[in-house]
PDB file of C-alpha atoms in Angstrom:
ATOM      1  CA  UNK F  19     -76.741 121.131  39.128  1.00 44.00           C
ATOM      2  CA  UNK F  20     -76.062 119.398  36.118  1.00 47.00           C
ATOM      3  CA  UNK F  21     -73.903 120.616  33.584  1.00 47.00           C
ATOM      4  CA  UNK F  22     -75.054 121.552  29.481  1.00 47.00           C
ATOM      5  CA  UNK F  23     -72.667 119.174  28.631  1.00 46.00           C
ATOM      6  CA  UNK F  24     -74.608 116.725  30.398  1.00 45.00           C
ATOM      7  CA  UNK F  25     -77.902 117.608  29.087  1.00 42.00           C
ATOM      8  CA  UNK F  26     -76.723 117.542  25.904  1.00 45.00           C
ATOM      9  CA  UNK F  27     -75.367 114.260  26.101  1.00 47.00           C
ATOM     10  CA  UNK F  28     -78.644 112.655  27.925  1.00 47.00           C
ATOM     11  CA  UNK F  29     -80.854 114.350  25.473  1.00 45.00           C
ATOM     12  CA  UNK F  30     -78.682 112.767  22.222  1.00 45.00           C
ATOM     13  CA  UNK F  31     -78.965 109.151  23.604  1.00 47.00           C
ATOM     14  CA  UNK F  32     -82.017 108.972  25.483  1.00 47.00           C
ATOM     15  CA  UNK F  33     -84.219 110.811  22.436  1.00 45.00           C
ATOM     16  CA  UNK F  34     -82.423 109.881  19.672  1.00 47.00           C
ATOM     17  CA  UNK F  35     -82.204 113.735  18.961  1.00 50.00           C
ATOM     18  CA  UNK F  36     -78.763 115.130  16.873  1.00 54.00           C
ATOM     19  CA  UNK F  37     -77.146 117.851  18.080  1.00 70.00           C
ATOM     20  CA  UNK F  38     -74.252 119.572  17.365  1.00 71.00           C
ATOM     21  CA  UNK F  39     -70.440 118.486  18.518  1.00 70.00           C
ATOM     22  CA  UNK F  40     -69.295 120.105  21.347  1.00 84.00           C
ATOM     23  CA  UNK F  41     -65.683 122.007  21.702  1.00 92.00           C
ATOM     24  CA  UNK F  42     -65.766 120.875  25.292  1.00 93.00           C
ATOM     25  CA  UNK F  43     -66.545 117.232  24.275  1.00 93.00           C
ATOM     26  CA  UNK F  44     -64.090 116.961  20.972  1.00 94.00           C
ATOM     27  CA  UNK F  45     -61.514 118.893  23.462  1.00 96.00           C
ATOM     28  CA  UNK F  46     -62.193 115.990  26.053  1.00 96.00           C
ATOM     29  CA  UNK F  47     -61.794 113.247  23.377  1.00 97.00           C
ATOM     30  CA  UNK F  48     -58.710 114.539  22.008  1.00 97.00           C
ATOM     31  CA  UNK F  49     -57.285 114.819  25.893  1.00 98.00           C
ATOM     32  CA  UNK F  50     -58.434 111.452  27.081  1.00 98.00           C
ATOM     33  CA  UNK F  51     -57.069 109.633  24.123  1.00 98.00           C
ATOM     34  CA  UNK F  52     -53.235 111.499  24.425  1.00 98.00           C
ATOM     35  CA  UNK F  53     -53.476 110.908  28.405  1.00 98.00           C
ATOM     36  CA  UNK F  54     -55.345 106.897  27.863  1.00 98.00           C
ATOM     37  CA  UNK F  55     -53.012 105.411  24.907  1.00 98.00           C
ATOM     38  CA  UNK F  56     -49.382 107.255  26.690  1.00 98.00           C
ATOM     39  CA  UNK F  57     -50.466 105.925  30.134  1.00 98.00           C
ATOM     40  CA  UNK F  58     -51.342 102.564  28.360  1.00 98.00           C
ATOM     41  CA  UNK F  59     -47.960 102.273  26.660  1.00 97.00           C
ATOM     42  CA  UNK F  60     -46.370 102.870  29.929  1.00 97.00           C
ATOM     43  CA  UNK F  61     -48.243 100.155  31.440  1.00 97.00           C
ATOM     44  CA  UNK F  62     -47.378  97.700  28.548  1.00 97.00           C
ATOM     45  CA  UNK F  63     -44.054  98.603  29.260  1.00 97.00           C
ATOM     46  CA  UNK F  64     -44.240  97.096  32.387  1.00 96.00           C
ATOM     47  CA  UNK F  65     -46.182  93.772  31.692  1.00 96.00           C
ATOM     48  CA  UNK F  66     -44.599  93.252  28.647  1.00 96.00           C
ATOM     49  CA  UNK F  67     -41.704  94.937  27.559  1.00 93.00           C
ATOM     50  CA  UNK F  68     -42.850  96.658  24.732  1.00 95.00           C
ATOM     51  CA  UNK F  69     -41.711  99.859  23.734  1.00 93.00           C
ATOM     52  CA  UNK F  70     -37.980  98.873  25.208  1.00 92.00           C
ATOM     53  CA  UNK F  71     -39.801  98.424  28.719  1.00 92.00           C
ATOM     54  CA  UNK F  72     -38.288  95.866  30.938  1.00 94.00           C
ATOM     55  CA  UNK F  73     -41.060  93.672  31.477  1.00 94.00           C
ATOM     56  CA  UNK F  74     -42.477  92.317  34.816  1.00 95.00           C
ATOM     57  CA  UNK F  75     -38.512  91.207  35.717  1.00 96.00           C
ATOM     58  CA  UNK F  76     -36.753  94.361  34.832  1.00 96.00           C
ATOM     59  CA  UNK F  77     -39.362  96.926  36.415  1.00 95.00           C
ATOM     60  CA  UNK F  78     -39.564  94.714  39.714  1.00 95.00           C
ATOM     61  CA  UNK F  79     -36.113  94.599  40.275  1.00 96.00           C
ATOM     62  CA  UNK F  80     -36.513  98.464  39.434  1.00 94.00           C
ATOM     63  CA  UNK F  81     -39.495  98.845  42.232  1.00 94.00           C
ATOM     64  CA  UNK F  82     -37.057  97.163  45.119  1.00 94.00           C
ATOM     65  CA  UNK F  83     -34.534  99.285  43.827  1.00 93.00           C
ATOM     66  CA  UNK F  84     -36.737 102.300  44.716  1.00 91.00           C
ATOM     67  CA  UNK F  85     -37.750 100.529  48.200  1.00 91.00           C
ATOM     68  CA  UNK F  86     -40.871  98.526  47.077  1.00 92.00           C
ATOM     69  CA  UNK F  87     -41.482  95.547  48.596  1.00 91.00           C
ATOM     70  CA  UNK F  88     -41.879  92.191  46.357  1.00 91.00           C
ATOM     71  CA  UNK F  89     -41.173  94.166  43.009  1.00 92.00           C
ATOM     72  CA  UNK F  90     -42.542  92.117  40.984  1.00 94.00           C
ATOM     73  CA  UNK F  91     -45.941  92.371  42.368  1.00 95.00           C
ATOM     74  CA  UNK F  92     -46.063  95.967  42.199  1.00 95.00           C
ATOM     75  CA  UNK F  93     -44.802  96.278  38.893  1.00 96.00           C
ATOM     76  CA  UNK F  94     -47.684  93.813  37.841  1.00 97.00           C
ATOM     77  CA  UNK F  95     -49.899  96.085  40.176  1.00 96.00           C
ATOM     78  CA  UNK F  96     -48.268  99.455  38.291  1.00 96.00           C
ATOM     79  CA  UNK F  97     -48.466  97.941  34.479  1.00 97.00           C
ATOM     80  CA  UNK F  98     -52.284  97.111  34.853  1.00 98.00           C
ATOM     81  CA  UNK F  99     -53.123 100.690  36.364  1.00 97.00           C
ATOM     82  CA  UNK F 100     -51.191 102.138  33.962  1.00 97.00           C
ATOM     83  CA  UNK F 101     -52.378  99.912  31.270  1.00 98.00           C
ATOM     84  CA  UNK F 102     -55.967  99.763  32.222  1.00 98.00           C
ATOM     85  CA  UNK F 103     -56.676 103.437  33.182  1.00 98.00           C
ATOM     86  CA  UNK F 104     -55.064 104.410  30.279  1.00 98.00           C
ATOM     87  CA  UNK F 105     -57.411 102.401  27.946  1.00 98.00           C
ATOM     88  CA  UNK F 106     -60.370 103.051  30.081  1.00 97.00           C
ATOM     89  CA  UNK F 107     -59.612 106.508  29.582  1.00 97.00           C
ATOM     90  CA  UNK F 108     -59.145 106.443  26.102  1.00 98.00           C
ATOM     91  CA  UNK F 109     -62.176 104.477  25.652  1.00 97.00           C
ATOM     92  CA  UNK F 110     -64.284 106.586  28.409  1.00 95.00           C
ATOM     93  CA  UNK F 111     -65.113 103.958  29.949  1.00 94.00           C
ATOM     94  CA  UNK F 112     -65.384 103.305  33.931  1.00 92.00           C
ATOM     95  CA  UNK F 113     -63.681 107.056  33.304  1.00 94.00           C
ATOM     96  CA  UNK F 114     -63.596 108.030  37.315  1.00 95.00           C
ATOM     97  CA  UNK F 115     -62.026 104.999  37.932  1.00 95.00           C
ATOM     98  CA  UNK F 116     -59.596 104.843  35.123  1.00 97.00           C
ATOM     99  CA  UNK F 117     -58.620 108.488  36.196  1.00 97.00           C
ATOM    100  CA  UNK F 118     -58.064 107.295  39.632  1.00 97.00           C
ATOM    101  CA  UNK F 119     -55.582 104.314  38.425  1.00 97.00           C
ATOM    102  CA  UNK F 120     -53.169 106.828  36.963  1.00 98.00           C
ATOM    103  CA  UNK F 121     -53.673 109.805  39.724  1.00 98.00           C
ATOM    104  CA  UNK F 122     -52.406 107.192  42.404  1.00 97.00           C
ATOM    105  CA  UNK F 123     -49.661 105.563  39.757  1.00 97.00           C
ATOM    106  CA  UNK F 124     -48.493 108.666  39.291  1.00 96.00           C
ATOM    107  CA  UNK F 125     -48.421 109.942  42.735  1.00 96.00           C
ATOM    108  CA  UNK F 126     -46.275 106.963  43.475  1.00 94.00           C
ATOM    109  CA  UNK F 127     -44.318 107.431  40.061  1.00 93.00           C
ATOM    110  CA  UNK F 128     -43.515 111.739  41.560  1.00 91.00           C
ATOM    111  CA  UNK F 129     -42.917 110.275  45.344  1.00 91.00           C
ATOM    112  CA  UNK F 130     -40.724 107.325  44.904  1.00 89.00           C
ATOM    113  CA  UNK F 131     -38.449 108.054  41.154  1.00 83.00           C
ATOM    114  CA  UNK F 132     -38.750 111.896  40.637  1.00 79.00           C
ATOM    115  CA  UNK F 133     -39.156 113.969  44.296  1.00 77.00           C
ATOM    116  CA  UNK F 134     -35.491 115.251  43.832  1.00 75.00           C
ATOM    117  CA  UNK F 135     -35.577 115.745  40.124  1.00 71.00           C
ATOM    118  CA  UNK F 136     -35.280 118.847  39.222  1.00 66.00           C
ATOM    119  CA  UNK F 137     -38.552 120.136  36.964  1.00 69.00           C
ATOM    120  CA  UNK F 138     -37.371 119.350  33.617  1.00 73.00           C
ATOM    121  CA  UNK F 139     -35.569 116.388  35.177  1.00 71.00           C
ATOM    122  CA  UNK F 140     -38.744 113.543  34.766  1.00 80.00           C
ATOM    123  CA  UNK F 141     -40.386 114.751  37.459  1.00 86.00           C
ATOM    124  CA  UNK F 142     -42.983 116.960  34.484  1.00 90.00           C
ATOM    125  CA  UNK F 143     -44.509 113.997  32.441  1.00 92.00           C
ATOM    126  CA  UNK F 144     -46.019 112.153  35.625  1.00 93.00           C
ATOM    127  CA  UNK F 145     -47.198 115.624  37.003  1.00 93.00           C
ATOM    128  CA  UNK F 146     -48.771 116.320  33.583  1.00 95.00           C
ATOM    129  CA  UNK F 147     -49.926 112.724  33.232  1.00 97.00           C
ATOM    130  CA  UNK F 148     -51.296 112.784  36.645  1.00 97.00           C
ATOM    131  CA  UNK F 149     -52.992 116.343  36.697  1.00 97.00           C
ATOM    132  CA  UNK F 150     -54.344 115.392  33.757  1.00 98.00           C
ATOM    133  CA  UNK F 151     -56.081 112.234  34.839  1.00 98.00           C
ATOM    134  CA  UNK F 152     -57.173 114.805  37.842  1.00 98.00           C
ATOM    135  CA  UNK F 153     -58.597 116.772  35.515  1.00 97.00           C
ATOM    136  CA  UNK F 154     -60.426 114.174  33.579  1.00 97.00           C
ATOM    137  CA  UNK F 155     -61.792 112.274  36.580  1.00 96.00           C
ATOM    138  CA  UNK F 156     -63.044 115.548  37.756  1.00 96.00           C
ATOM    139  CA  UNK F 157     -65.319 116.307  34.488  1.00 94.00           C
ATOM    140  CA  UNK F 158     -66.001 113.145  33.415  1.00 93.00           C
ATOM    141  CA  UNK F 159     -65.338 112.361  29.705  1.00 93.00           C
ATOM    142  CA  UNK F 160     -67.191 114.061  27.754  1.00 92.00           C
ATOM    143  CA  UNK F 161     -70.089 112.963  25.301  1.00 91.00           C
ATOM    144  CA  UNK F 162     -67.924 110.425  23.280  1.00 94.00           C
ATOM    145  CA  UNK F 163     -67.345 108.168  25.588  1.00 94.00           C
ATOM    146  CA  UNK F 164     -68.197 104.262  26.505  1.00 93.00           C
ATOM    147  CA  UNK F 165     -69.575 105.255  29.684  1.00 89.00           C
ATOM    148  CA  UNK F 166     -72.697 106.963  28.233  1.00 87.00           C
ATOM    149  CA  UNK F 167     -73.898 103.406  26.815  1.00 88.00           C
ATOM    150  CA  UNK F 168     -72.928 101.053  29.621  1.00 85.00           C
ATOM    151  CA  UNK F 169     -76.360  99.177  30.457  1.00 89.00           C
ATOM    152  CA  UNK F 170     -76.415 100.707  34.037  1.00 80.00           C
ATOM    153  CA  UNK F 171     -78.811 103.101  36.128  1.00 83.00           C
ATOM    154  CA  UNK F 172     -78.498 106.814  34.816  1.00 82.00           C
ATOM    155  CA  UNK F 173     -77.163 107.829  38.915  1.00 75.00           C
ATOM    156  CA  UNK F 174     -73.876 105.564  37.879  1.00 72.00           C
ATOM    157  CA  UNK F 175     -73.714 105.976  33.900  1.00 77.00           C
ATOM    158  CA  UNK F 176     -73.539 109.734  33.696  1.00 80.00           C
ATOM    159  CA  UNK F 177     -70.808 111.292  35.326  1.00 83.00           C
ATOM    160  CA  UNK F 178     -71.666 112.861  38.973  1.00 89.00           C
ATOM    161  CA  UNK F 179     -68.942 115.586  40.407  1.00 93.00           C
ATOM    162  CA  UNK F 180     -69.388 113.443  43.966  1.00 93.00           C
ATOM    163  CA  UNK F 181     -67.869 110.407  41.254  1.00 92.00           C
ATOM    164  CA  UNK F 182     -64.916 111.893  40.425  1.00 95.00           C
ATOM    165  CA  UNK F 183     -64.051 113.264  43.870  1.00 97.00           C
ATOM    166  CA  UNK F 184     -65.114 109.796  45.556  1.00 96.00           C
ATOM    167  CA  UNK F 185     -62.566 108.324  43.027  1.00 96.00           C
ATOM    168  CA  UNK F 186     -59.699 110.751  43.549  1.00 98.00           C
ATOM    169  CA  UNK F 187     -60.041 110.541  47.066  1.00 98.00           C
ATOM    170  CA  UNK F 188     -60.086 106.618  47.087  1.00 97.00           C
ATOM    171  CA  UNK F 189     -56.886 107.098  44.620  1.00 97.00           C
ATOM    172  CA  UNK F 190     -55.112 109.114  47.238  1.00 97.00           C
ATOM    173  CA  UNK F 191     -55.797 106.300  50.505  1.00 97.00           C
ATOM    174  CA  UNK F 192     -54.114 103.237  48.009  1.00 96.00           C
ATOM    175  CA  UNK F 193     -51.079 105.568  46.811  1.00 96.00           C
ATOM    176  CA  UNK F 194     -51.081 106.235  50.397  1.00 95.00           C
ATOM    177  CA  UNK F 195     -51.017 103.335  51.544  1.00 95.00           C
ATOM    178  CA  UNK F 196     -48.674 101.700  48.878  1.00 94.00           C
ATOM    179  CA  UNK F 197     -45.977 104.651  49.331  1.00 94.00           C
ATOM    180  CA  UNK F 198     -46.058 104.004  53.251  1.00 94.00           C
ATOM    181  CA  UNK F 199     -45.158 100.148  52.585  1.00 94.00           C
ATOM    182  CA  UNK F 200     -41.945 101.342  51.137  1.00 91.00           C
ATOM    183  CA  UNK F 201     -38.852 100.989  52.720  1.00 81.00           C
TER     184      UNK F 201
END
């Protein structure tokens, strides 16, 4: 079944046709671009410091500090996810995917730095972070969004429920996976 957000969005590029803004679109705007540029930041953080961050040097030695193996690598690995999910979130672009970058960064991030926290502790920005790349991943980005120009077959461009879960599910084998490498 496809959704009218959908339709609406298919009839406005393929026909040319204006209709009017949607509350459900704007409202997914407004949340992928506070969920894209703060997950972005964070990543930036990583790679380069910014923001006070501690760089690739400072966040490794951080990751083997939390059990990571080679923490340099998977600070590199965490500042791009973080970095590029959050701007192909912001930008709707890839959005499944980008969604999927921070659900798995941030299931690491609550595993392996916040799991004893107490709630107001850390441990609520990467649950909010995450559940709202969850949700995002899960209804696809709305009608302002990259995604709905990319030059590829309408079964990949517009957003699919089966995408979203496909990409939450592959999100959930690498943090997996990357949390059972820990020591």
């Amino acid at each position: 079944m496809t959704s009218p957000t959908t339709l609406t969005s298919r009839a406005a590029l393929a026909g040319g046709e204006r209709t009017a803004p949607s509350g459900a679109d704007l409202g997914l705007l407004v949340l992928r671009l506070a969920v894209g540029l703060t997950m972005a930041a964070h990543g930036t953080q990583k790679l380069f410091g910014w923001f006070d961050g501690g760089g690739l040097d400072g966040t490794g030695q951080f990751f083997e500090f939390l059990g990571y193996p080679s923490g340099s690598t998977m600070a590199l690995i965490a500042g791009l996810s973080e970095t590029l999910g959050g701007l192909g979130l912001a930008l709707g672009l890839l959005t499944p995917l980008a969604g999927a970058a921070i659900v798995g960064t941030m299931l690491n991030v609550l595993v392996s730095a916040h799991w004893d926290d107490p709630f107001i502790g850390g441990f609520e920005l990467p649950l909010l972070l995450g559940l709202s790349a969850v949700a995002l991943t899960l209804s696809g980005p709305g009608r302002y969004a990259v995604d709905h120009v990319l030059p590829l077959p309408e079964q990949v461009r517009e957003h699919r429920l089966v995408h979203g879960v496909a990409a939450l599910a592959l999100a959930l084998v690498v943090a997996g996976i990357t949390l059972l490498i820990r020591n």
